[in-house]
Coordinates of C-alpha atoms and ligand atoms in Angstrom, one line a residue:
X1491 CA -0.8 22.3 -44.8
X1492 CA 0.7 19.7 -46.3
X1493 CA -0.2 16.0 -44.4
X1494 CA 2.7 14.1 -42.4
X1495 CA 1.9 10.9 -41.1
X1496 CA 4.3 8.7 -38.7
X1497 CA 4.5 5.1 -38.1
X1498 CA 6.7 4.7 -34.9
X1499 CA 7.4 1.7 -32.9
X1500 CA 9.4 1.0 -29.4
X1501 CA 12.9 2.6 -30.7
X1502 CA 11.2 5.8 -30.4
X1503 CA 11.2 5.5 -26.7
X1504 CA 14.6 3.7 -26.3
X1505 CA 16.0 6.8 -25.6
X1506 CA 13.8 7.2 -23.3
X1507 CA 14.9 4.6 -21.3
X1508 CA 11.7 1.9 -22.1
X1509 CA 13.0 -1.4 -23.4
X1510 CA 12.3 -2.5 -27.2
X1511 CA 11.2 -5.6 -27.9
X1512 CA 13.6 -7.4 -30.6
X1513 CA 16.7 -5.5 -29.8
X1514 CA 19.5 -7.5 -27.6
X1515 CA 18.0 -7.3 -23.9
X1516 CA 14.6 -6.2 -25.4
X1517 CA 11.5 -7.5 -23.7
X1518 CA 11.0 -10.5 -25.5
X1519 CA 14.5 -12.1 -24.4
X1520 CA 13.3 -11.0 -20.6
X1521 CA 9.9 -12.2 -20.9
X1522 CA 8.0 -15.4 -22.8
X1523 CA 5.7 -13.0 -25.1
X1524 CA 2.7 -15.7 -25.5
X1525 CA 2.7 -15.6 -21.3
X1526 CA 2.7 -12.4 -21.0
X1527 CA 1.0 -10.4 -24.3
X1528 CA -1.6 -13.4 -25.6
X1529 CA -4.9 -13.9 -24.6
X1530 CA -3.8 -17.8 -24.1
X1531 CA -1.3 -16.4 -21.7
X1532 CA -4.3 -14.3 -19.9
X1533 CA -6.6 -16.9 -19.8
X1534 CA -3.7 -19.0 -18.4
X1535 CA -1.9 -17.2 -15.5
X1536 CA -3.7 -13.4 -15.5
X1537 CA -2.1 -13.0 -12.3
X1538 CA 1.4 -12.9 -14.6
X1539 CA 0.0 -10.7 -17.3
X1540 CA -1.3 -8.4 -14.6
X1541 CA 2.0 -8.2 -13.0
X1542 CA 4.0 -8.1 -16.5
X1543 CA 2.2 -4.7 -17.6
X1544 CA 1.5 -3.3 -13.5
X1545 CA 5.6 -3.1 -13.9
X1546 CA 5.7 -1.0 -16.7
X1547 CA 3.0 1.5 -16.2
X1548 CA 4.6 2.3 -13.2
X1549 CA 8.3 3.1 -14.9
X1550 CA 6.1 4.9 -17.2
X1551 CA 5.1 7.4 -14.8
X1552 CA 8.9 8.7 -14.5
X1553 CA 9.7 8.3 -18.0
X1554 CA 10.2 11.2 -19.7
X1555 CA 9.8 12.4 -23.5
X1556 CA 12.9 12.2 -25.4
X1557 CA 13.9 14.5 -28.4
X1558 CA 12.4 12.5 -31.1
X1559 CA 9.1 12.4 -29.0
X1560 CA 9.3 16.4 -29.0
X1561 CA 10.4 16.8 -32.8
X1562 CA 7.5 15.5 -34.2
X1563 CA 5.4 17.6 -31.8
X1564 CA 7.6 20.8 -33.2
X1565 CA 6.2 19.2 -36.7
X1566 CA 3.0 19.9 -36.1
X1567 CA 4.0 24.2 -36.9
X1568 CA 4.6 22.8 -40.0
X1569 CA 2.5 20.0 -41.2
X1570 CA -0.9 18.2 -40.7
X1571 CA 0.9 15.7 -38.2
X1572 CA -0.4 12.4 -37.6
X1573 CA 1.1 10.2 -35.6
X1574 CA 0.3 6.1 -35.5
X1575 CA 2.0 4.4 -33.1
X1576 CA 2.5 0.7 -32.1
X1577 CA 4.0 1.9 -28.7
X1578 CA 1.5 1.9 -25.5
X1579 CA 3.6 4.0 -23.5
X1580 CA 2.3 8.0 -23.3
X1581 CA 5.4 9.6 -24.6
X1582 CA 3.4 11.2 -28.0
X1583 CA 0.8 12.6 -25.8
X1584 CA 3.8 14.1 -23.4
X1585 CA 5.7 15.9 -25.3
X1586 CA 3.2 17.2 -27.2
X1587 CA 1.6 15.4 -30.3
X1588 CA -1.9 16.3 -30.8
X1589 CA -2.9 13.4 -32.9
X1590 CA -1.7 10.2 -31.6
X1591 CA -3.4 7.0 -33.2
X1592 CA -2.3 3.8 -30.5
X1593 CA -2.9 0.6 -32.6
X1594 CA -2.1 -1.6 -30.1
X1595 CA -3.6 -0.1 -27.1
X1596 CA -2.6 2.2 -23.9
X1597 CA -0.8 1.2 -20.6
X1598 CA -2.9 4.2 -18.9
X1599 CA -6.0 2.1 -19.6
X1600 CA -7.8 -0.7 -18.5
X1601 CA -10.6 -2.2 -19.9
X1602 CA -13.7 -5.5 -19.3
X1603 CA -12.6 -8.5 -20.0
X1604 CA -15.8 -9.3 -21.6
X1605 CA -16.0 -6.1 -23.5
X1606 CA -12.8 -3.9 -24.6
X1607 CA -15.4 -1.2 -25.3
X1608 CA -15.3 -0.9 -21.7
X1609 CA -11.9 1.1 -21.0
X1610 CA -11.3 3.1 -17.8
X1611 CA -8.3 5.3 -17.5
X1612 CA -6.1 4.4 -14.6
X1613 CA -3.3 6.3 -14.9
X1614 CA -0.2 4.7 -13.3
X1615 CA -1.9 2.7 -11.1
X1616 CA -1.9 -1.2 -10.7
X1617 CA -4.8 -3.2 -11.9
X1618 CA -5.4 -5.8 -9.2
X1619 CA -7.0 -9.5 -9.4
X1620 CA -11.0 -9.3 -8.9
X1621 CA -10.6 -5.7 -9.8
X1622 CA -14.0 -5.1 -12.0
X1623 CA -15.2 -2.8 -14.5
X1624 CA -18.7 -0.9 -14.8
X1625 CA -20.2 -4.2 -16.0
X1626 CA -19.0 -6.4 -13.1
X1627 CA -15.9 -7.9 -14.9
X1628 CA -12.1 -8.5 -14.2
X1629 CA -10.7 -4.7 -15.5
X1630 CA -7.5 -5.9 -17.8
X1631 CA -4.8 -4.4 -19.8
X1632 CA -5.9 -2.1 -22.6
X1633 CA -3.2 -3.8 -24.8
X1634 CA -4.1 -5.7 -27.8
X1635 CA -2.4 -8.7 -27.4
X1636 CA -1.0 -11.5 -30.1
X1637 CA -4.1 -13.3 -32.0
X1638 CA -6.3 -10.3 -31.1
X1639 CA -7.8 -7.9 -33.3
X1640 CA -6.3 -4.6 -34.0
X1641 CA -9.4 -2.2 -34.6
X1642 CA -7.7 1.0 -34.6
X1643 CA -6.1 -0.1 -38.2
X1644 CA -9.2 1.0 -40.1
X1645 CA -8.4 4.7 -38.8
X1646 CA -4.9 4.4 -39.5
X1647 CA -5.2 3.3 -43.3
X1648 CA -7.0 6.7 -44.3
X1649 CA -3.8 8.4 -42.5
X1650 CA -1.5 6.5 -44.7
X1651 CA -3.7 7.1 -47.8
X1652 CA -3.5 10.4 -47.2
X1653 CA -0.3 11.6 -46.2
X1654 CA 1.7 13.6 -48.5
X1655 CA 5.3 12.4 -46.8
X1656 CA 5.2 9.3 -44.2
X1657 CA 7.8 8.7 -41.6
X1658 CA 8.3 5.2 -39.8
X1659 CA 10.7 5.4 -36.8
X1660 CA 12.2 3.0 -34.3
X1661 CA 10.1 -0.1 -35.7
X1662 CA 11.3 -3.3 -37.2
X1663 CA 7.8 -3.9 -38.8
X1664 CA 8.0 -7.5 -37.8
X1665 CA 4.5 -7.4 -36.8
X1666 CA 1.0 -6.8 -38.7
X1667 CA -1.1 -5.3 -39.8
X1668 CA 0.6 -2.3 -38.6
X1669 CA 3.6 -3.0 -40.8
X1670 CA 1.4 -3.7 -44.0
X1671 CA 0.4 0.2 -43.5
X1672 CA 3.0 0.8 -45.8
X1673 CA 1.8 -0.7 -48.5
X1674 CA -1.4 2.0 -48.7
X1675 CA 0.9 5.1 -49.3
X1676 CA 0.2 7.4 -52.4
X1677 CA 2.4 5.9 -55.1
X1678 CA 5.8 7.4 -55.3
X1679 CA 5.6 9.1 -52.2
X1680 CA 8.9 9.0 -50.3
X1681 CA 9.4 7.0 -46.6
X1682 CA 11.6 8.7 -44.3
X1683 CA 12.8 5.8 -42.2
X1684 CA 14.5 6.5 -38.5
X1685 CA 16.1 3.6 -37.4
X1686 CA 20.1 3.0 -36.8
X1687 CA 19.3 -0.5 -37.8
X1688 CA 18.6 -2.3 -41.5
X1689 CA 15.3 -2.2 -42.0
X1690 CA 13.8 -6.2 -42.8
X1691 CA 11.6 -5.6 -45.3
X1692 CA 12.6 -3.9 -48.7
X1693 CA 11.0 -0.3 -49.3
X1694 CA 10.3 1.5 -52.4
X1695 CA 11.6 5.4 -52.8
X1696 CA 12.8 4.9 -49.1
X1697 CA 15.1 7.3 -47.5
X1698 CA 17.4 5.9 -44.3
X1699 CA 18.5 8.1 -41.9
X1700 CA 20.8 5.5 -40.2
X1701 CA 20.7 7.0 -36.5
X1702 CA 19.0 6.5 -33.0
X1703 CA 15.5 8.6 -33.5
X1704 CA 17.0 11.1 -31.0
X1705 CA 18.8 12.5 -33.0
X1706 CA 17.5 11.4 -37.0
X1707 CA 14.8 13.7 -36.0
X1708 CA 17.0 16.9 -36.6
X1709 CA 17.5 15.6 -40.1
X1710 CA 14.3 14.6 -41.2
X1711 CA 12.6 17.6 -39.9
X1712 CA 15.3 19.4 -41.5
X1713 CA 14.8 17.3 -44.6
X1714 CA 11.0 17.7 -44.5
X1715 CA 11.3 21.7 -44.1
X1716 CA 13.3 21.9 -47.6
X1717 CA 10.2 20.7 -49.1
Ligands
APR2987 N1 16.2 5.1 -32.3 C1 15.5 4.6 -33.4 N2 15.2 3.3 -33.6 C2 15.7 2.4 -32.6 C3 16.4 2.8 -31.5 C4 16.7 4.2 -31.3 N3 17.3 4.7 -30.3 N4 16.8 1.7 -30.8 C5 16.3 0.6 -31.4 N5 15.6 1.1 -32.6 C6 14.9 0.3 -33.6 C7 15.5 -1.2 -33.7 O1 16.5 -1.2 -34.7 C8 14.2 -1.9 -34.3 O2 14.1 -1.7 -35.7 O3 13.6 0.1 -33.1 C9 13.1 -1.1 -33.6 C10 12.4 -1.9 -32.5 O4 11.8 -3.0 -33.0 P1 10.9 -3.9 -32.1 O5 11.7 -4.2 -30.8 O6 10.5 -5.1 -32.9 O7 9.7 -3.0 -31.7 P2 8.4 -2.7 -32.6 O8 8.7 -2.7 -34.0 O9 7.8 -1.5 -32.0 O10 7.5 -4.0 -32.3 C11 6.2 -4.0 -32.9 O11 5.6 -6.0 -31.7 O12 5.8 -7.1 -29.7 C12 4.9 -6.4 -30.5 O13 3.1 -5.1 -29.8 C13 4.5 -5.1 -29.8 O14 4.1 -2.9 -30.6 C14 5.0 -4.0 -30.6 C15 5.2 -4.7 -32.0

């Protein structure tokens, strides 16, 4: 089977109803992003973060899979699908996906504050102040937050290396190293790009399906099949 890999960000789940970040009304125009997704913000006001990423693990719960979640699931008939995503909502895993990569991190987990090796799944559930882990510590958001590490990326560059067609939907790669994933593709290989906006940064042998992901997906899996 030939290999797809995806690179998709929070316009995926816009239809979902889940805010974006950048778009008008996004997340970052609701909420100051260094108090609420930096480690300077955590070490300042925790009680904040805790309360920022409590909220939306609990709308995650009722949040459902939209079509574009589900098409790339269908993919997987047809393709070696791999799926890295930037998002930290479950929706992949929901509708279906088998291979999800999360670069930065998963709302249903928690982890040690002193160790992020130390992850606990919580479901939907709040994480409370003076909540601890196995090793005695505050439990915190399993989110990797600006001016932290991303480790996941070392996994994800093989899936770019190796993909025979990649796919980047709903992000505006404003943020690395996930957006630099692009630059390890197989030379000449095409990019299918889902997004109803410009994209900011030029791409070589690009191919634009200018629409909400919702429904883009019927064309590049339409697209994709001709191959
Ligand atoms: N369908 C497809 N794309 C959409 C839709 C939609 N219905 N609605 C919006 N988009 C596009 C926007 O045009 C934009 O290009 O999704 C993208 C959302 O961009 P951002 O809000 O910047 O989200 P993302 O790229 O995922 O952000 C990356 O930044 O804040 C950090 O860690 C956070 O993972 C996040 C990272």
């Amino acid at each position: 089977m030939k290999r797809l890999t995806v690179l998709t960000g929070a316009g995926i789940s816009a239809e979902s109803g889940l805010k974006t970040f950048r778009d008008s009304n996004g997340l970052w125009e609701e909420y100051d992003v260094m108090q609420v997704a930096s480690i300077e913000g955590w070490n300042r006001d925790p009680e904040i973060v805790l309360r920022f990423y409590n909220d939306r693990r609990k709308q995650l719960e009722f949040t459902e899979p939209n079509r574009a979640h589900f098409g790339l699931a269908e993919l997987e008939k047809h393709f070696e699908v791999s799926v890295i995503t930037q998002n930290v909502d479950n929706l992949h895993e929901k509708a279906g996906s088998s291979q999800v990569l999360h670069l930065h991190g998963e709302l249903t987990k928690a982890c040690s504050v002193e160790n992020k090796n130390i992850v606990k799944n919580i479901g939907y559930r709040e994480i409370l102040p003076g909540e601890t882990g196995e090793d005695g510590k505050q439990l915190r958001p399993y989110i990797v937050w600006f001016g932290e590490a991303v480790p996941a990326i070392g996994k994800a560059i093989p899936l770019v290396k190796e993909a025979d067609y990649l796919a980047v939907i709903g992000t505006s790669l404003n943020v690395y190293p996930a957006a630099g994933l692009l630059d390890y593709r197989k030379s000449g290989s095409a990019v299918y790009i889902i997004d109803p906006k410009e994209i900011s940064i030029h791409i070589e042998n690009a191919y634009h399906i200018k629409e909400n992901a919702g429904t883009g997906i019927d064309k590049l899996i339409e697209l994709l099949l001709k191959k």
